Short mmCIF file of C-alpha atoms in Angstrom, two decimals:
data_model
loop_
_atom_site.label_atom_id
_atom_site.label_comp_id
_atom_site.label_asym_id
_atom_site.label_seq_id
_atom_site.Cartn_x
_atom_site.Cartn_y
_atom_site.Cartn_z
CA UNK U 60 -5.36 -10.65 -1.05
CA UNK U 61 -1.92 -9.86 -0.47
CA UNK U 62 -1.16 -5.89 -0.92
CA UNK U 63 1.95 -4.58 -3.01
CA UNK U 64 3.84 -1.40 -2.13
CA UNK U 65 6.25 -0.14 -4.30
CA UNK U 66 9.17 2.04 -1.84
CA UNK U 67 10.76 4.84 -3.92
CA UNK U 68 13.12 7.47 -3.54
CA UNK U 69 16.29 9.38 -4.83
CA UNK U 70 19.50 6.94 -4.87
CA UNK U 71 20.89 7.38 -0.91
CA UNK U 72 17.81 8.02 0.90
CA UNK U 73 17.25 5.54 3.16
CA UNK U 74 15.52 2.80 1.16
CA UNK U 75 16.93 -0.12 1.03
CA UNK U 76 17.94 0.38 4.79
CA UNK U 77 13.65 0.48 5.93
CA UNK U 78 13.74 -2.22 3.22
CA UNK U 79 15.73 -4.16 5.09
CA UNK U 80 14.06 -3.58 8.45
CA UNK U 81 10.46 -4.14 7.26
CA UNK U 82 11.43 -7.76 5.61
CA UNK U 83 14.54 -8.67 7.71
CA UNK U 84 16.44 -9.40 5.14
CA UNK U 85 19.57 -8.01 4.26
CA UNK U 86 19.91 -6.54 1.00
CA UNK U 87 22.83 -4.28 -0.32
CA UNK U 88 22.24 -0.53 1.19
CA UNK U 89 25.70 1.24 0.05
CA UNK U 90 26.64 5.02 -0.18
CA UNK U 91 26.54 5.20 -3.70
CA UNK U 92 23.68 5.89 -6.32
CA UNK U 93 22.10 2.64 -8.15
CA UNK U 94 23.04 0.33 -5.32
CA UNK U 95 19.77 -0.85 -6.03
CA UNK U 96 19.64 -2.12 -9.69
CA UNK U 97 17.25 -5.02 -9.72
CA UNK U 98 13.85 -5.20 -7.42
CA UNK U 99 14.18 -6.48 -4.38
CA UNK U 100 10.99 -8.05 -3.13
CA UNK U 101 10.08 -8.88 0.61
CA UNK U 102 6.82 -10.13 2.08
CA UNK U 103 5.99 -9.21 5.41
CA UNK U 104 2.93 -10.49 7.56
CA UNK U 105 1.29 -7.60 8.71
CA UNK U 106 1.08 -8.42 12.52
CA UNK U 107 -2.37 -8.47 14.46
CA UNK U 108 -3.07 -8.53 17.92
CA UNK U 109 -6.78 -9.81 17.38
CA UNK U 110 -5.69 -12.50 15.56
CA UNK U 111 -2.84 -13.46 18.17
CA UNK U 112 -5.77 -13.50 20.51
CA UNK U 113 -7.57 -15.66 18.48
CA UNK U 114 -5.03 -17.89 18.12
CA UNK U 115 -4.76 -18.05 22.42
CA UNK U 116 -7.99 -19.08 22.25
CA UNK U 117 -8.16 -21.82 19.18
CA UNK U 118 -4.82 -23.30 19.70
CA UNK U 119 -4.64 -24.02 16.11
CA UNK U 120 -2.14 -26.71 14.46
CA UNK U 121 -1.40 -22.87 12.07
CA UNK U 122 -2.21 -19.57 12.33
CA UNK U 123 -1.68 -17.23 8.98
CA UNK U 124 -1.69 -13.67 9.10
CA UNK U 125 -2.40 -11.37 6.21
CA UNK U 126 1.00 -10.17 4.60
CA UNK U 127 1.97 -7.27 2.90
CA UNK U 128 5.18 -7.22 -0.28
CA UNK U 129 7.03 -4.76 -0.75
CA UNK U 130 8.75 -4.24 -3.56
CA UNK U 131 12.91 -1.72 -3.17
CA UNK U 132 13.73 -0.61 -6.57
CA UNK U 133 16.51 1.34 -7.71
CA UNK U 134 17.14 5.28 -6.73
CA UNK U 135 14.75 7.48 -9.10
CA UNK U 136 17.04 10.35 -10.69
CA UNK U 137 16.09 13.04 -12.51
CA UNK U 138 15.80 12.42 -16.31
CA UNK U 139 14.95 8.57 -15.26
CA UNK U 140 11.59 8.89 -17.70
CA UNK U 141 13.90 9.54 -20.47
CA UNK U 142 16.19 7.14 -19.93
CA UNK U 143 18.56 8.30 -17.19
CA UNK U 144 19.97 6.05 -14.52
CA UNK U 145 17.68 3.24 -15.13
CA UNK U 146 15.24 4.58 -16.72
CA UNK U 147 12.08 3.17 -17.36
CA UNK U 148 13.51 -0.41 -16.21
CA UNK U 149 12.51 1.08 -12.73
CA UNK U 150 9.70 2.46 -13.60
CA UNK U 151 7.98 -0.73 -15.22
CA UNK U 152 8.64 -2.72 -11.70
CA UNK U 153 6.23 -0.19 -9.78
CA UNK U 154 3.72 -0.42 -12.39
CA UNK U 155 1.59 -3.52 -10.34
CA UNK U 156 1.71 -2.01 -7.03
CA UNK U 157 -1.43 -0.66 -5.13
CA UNK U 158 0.45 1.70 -3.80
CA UNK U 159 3.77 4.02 -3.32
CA UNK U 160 5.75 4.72 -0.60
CA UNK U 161 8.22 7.18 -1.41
CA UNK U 162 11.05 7.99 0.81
CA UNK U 163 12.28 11.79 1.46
CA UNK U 164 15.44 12.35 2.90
CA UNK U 165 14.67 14.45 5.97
CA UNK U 166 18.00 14.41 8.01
CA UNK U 167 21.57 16.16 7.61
CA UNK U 168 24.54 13.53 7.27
CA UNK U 169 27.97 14.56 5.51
CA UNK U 170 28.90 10.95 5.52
CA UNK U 171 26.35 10.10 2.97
CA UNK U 172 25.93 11.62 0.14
CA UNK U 173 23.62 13.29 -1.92
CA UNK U 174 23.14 13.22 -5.46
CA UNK U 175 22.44 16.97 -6.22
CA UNK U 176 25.19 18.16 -2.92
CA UNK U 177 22.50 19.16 -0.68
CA UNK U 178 19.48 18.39 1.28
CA UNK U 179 16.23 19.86 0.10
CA UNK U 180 12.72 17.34 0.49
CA UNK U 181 10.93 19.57 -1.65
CA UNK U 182 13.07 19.15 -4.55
CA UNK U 183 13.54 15.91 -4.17
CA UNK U 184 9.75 15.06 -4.16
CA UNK U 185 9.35 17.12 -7.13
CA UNK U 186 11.53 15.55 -8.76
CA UNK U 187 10.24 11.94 -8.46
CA UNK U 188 6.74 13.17 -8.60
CA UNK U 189 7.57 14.66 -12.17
CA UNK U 190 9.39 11.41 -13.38
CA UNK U 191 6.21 9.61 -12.83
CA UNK U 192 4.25 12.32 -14.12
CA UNK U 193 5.90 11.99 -17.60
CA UNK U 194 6.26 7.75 -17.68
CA UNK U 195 2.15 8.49 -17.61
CA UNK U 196 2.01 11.04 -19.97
CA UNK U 197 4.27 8.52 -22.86
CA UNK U 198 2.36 5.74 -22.19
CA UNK U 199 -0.82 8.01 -22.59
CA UNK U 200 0.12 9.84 -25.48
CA UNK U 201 1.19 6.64 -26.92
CA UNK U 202 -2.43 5.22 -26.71
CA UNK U 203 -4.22 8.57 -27.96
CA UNK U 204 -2.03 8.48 -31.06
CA UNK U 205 -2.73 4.56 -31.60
CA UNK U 206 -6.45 5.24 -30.90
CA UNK U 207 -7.32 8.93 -31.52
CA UNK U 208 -7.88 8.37 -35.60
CA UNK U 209 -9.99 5.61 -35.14
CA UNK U 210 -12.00 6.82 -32.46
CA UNK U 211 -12.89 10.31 -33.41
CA UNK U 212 -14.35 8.53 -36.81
CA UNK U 213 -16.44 5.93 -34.99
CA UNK U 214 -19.56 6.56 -33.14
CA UNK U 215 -19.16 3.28 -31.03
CA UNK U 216 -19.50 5.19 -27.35
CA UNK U 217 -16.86 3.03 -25.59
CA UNK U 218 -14.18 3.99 -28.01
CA UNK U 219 -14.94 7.38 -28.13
CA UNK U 220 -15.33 7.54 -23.91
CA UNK U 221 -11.72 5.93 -23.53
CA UNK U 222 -10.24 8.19 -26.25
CA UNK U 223 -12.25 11.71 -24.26
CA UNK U 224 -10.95 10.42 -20.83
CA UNK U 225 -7.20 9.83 -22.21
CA UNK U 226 -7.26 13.26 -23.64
CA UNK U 227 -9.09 14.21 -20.64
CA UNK U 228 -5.67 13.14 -18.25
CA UNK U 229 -2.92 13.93 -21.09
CA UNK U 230 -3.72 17.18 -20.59
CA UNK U 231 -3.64 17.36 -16.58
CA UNK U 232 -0.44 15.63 -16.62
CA UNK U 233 0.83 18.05 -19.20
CA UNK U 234 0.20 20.51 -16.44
CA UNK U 235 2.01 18.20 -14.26
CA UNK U 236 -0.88 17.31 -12.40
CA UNK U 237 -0.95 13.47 -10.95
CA UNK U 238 -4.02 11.20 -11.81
CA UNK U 239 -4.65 10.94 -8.67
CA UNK U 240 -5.78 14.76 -7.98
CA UNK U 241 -7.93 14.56 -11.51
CA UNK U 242 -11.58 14.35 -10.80
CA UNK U 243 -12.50 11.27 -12.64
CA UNK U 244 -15.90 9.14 -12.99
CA UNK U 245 -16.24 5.67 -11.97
CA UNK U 246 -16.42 4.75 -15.70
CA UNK U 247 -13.37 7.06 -16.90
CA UNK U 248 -11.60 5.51 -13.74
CA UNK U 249 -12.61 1.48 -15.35
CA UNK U 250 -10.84 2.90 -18.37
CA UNK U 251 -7.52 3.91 -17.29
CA UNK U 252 -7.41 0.69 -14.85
CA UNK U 253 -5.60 -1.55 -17.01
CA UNK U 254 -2.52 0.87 -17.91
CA UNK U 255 -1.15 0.61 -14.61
CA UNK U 256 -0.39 4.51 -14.08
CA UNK U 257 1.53 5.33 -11.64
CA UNK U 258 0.60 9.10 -10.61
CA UNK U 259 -2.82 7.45 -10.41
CA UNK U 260 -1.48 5.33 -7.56
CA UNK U 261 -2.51 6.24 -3.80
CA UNK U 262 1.07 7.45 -2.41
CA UNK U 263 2.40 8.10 1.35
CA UNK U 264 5.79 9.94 1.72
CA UNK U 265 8.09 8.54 4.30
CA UNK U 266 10.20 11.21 5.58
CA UNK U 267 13.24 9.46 6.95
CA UNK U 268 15.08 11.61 10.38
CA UNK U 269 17.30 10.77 12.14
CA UNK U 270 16.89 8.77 15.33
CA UNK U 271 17.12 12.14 17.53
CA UNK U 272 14.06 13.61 15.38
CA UNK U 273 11.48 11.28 15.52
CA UNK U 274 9.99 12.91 18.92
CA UNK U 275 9.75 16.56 17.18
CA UNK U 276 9.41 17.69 13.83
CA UNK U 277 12.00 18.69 12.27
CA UNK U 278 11.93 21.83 9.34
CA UNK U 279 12.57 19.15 6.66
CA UNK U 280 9.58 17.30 7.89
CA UNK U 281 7.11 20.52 8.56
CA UNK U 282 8.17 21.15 4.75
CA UNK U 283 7.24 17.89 3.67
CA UNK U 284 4.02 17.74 5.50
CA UNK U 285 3.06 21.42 4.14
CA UNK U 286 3.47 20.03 1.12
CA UNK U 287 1.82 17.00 1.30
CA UNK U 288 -1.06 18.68 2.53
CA UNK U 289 -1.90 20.44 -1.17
CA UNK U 290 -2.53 16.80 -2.31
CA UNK U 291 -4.27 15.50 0.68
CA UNK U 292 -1.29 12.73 1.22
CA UNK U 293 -0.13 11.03 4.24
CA UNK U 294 3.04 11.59 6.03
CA UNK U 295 4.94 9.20 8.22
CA UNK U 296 7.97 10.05 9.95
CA UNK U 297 9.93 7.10 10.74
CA UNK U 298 13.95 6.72 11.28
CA UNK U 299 14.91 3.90 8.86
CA UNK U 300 17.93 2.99 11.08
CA UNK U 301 15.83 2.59 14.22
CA UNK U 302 13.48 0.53 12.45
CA UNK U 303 16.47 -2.05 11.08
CA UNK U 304 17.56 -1.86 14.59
CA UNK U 305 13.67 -2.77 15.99
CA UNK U 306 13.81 -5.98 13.45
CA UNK U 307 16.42 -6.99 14.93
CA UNK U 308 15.46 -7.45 18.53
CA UNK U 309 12.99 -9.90 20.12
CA UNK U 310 9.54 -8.36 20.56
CA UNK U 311 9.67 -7.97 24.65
CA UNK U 312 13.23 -6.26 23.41
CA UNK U 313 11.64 -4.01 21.06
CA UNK U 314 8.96 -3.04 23.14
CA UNK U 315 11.30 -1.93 25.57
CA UNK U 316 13.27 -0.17 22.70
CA UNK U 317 9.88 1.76 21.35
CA UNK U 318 8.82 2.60 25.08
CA UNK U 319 12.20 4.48 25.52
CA UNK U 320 12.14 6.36 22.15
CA UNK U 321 8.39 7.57 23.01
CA UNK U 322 6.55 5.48 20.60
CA UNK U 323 3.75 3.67 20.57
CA UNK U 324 4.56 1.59 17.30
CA UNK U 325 7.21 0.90 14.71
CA UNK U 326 7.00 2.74 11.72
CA UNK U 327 5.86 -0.45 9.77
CA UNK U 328 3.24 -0.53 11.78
CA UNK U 329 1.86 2.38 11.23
CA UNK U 330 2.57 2.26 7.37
CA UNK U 331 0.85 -0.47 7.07
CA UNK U 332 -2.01 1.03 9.08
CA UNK U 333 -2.05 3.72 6.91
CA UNK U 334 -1.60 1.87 3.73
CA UNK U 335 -4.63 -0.43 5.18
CA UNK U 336 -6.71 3.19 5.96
CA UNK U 337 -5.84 4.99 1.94
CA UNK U 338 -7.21 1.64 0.29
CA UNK U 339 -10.00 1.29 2.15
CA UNK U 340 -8.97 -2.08 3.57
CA UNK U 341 -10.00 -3.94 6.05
CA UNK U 342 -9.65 -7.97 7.89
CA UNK U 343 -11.90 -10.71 8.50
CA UNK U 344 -11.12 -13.76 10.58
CA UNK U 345 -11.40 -17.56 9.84
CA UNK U 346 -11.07 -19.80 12.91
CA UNK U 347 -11.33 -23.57 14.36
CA UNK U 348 -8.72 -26.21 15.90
CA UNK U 349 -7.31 -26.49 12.04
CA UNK U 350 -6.53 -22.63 11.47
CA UNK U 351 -6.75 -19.48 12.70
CA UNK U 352 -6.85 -17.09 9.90
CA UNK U 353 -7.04 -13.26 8.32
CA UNK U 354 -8.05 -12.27 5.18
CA UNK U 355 -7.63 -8.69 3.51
CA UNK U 356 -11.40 -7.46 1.77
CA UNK U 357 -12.23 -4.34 0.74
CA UNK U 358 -14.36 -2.33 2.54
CA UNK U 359 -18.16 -2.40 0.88
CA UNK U 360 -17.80 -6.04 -0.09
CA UNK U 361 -20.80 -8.31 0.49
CA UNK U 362 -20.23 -11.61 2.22
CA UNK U 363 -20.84 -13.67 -0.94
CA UNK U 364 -17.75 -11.78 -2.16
CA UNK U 365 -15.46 -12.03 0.51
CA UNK U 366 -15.89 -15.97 0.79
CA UNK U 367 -14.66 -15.95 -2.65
CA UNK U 368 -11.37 -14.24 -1.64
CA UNK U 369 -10.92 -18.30 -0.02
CA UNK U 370 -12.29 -19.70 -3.03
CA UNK U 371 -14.23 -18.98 -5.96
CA UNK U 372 -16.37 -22.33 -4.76
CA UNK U 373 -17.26 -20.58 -1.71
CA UNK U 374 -18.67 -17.61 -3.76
CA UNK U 375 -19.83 -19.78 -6.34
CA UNK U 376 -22.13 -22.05 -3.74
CA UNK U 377 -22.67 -19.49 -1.32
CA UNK U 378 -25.31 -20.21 0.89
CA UNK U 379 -25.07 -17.82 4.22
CA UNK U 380 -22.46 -16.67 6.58
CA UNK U 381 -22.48 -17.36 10.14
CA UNK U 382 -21.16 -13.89 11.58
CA UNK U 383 -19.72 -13.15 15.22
CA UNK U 384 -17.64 -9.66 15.61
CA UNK U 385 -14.74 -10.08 17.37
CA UNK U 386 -15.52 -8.14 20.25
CA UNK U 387 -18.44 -10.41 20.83
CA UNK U 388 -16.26 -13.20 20.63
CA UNK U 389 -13.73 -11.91 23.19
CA UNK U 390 -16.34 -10.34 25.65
CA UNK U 391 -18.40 -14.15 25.19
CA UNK U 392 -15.20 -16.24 26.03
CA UNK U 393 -16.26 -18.65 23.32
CA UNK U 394 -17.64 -19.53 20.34
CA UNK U 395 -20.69 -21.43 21.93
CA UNK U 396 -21.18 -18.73 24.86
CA UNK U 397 -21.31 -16.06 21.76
CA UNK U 398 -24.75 -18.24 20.06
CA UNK U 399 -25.67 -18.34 23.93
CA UNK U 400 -26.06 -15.08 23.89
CA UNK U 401 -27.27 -14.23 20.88
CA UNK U 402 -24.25 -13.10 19.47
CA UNK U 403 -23.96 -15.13 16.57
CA UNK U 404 -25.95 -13.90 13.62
CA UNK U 405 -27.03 -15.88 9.87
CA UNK U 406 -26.31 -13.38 7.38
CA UNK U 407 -26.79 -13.39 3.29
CA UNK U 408 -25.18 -12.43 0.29
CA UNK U 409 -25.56 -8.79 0.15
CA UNK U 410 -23.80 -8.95 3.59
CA UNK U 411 -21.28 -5.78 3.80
CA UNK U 412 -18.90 -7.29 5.66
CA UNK U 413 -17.45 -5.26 8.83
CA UNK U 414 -13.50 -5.17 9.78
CA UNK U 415 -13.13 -7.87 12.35
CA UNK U 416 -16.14 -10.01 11.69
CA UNK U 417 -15.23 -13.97 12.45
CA UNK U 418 -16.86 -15.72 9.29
CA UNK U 419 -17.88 -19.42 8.96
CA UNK U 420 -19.12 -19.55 5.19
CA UNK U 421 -22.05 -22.20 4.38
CA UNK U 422 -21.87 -23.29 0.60
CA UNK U 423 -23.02 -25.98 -2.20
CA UNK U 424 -21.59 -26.41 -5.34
#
């Protein structure tokens, strides 16, 4: 299950610069708007420390960590939903993403420009939050008007259900309300899954300071977060130029580097921690001499379901899972000490696998 995170922001905010850090690439990140015109796409593996344990212990010929894409589009401007800058062209390559990241200029630099002259994170997030809000509310009106005739005539209930809960959201995002923040049932929710809205997206603002503000909070950021706090979103402060300079360096080196800023982890890290946290994610562990492995479930899923995020066999012909936790295995030494101990547990289908469970799957098909 590899996760998707679209990274948005005003043109000149510091995106394509984390972009560059979090994937190690290098990408075009100029001082002018639109820089950005296609996607870029990077795929990071989201680094684990139990699974570089694991690895110690297995010796494996491979070991394959989760990973994580994320996807740099092109600066958001306002007027984008009606065609300005680029328009919807951005707009449709956030559309598959499971979530947003969107980047808020939080630092004062005269070098680098800003599209509207000055700095204000307020205004900026409004504005990007209101683009999205009307992409939703064409592509919704757009379906009520396709649908609405039809439905109101017939008295089939799923038709009339999908054409109540579009109504339901045209008018919340009319009040420029995102999806997210509507109160919405588990089958109104199944309805609006397929149109890929993006104010129904879980989002995290990234408020970018500079490299002497990422020990204290600065009033861009305390403005951001009071903000933020209205919609119950996460903020991470992170300093997109320390980060490039963190990818950069050997991990003893950047270590060192964190340890004399006063951090305890990169700001990728703890993105992806957080990003891991809002989708109610979590990892379970494959292992032997072959290949040490993690795999992203959600949280809530059975075991019969999880061994078909391998392969739809292993769901298919799922017999039981043999299940050690990862502390167990650690604490045990081994594998065989774990059974010794009575560590090692058979478990069935309905299963609800745990974050850091070690799985060997037993199927038939």
């Amino acid at each position: 299950m590899s996760l998707k995170a679209g990274i948005i922001g005003l043109p000149n905010v510091g995106k394509s610069t984390l972009f560059n850090a979090i994937t190690k690439t290098h990408i075009l990140a100029e001082n002018y708007p639109f820089a950005t015109i296609e996607p870029n796409v990077g795929v990071v593996n989201v680094r684990d420390k139990r699974i570089d344990k694991l690895a110690e212990m297995y010796n494996p010929k491979r070991t394959i960590y989760t990973s994580y894409e994320f996807i740099d589009v092109a600066g958001l401007v306002k007027g984008a939903s009606k065609g300005e800058g680029l328009g919807n062209k951005f707009l449709s390559h956030i559309r598959e993403v499971d979530a947003i990241c969107e980047v808020v200029r939080c630092f004062d630099n005269g070098n680098i420009i800003h599209v509207d002259g000055d700095i204000d994170p307020i205004r900026d997030i409004e504005t990007i939050n209101l683009e999205l809000v009307l992409a939703d509310l064409e592509v919704v009106t757009n379906r009520i008007n396709r649908i609405s005739k039809k439905a109101r005539m017939s008295k089939d209930k799923d038709e009339l259900l999908e054409y109540e809960t579009l109504d339901k959201i045209k008018k919340e995002l009319e009040e420029n309300n995102p999806i997210r923040l509507i109160e919405l049932t588990k089958e109104e929710k199944e309805i609006i899954k397929s149109f890929n809205l993006l104010t129904s997206k879980p989002l995290i603002y990234l408020a970018n300071v500079n490299e002497n503000d990422l020990e204290i909070e600065n009033e861009y950021v305390k403005r951001v977060k009071e903000y933020a706090s209205k919609e119950n979103a996460k903020v991470i402060v992170i300093c997109a130029k320390v980060e490039e300079e963190l990818s950069e360096l050997e991990d003893d080196d950047a270590k060192e580097m964190l340890k004399a800023l006063g951090l305890k982890e990169s700001g990728l890290d703890t993105l992806i921690s957080a990003t891991y946290d809002l989708l109610g994610l979590a990892t379970y562990f494959t292992v032997g001499p072959d290949e040490v492995r993690a795999w992203t479930f959600k949280k809530e899923m059975n075991a019969k379901k999880c061994a078909g995020i391998i392969h739809t066999d292993f769901e298919k012909g799922f017999i039981k899972a043999e299940v050690i936790s990862y502390n167990d295995l650690i604490n045990c030494g081994s594998e065989s000490k774990a059974r010794e101990a009575g560590k090692a547990r058979l478990e069935g289908k309905d299963y609800i696998m745990q974050d850091g469970d070690i799985c060997h799957f037993r199927f038939n098909v």
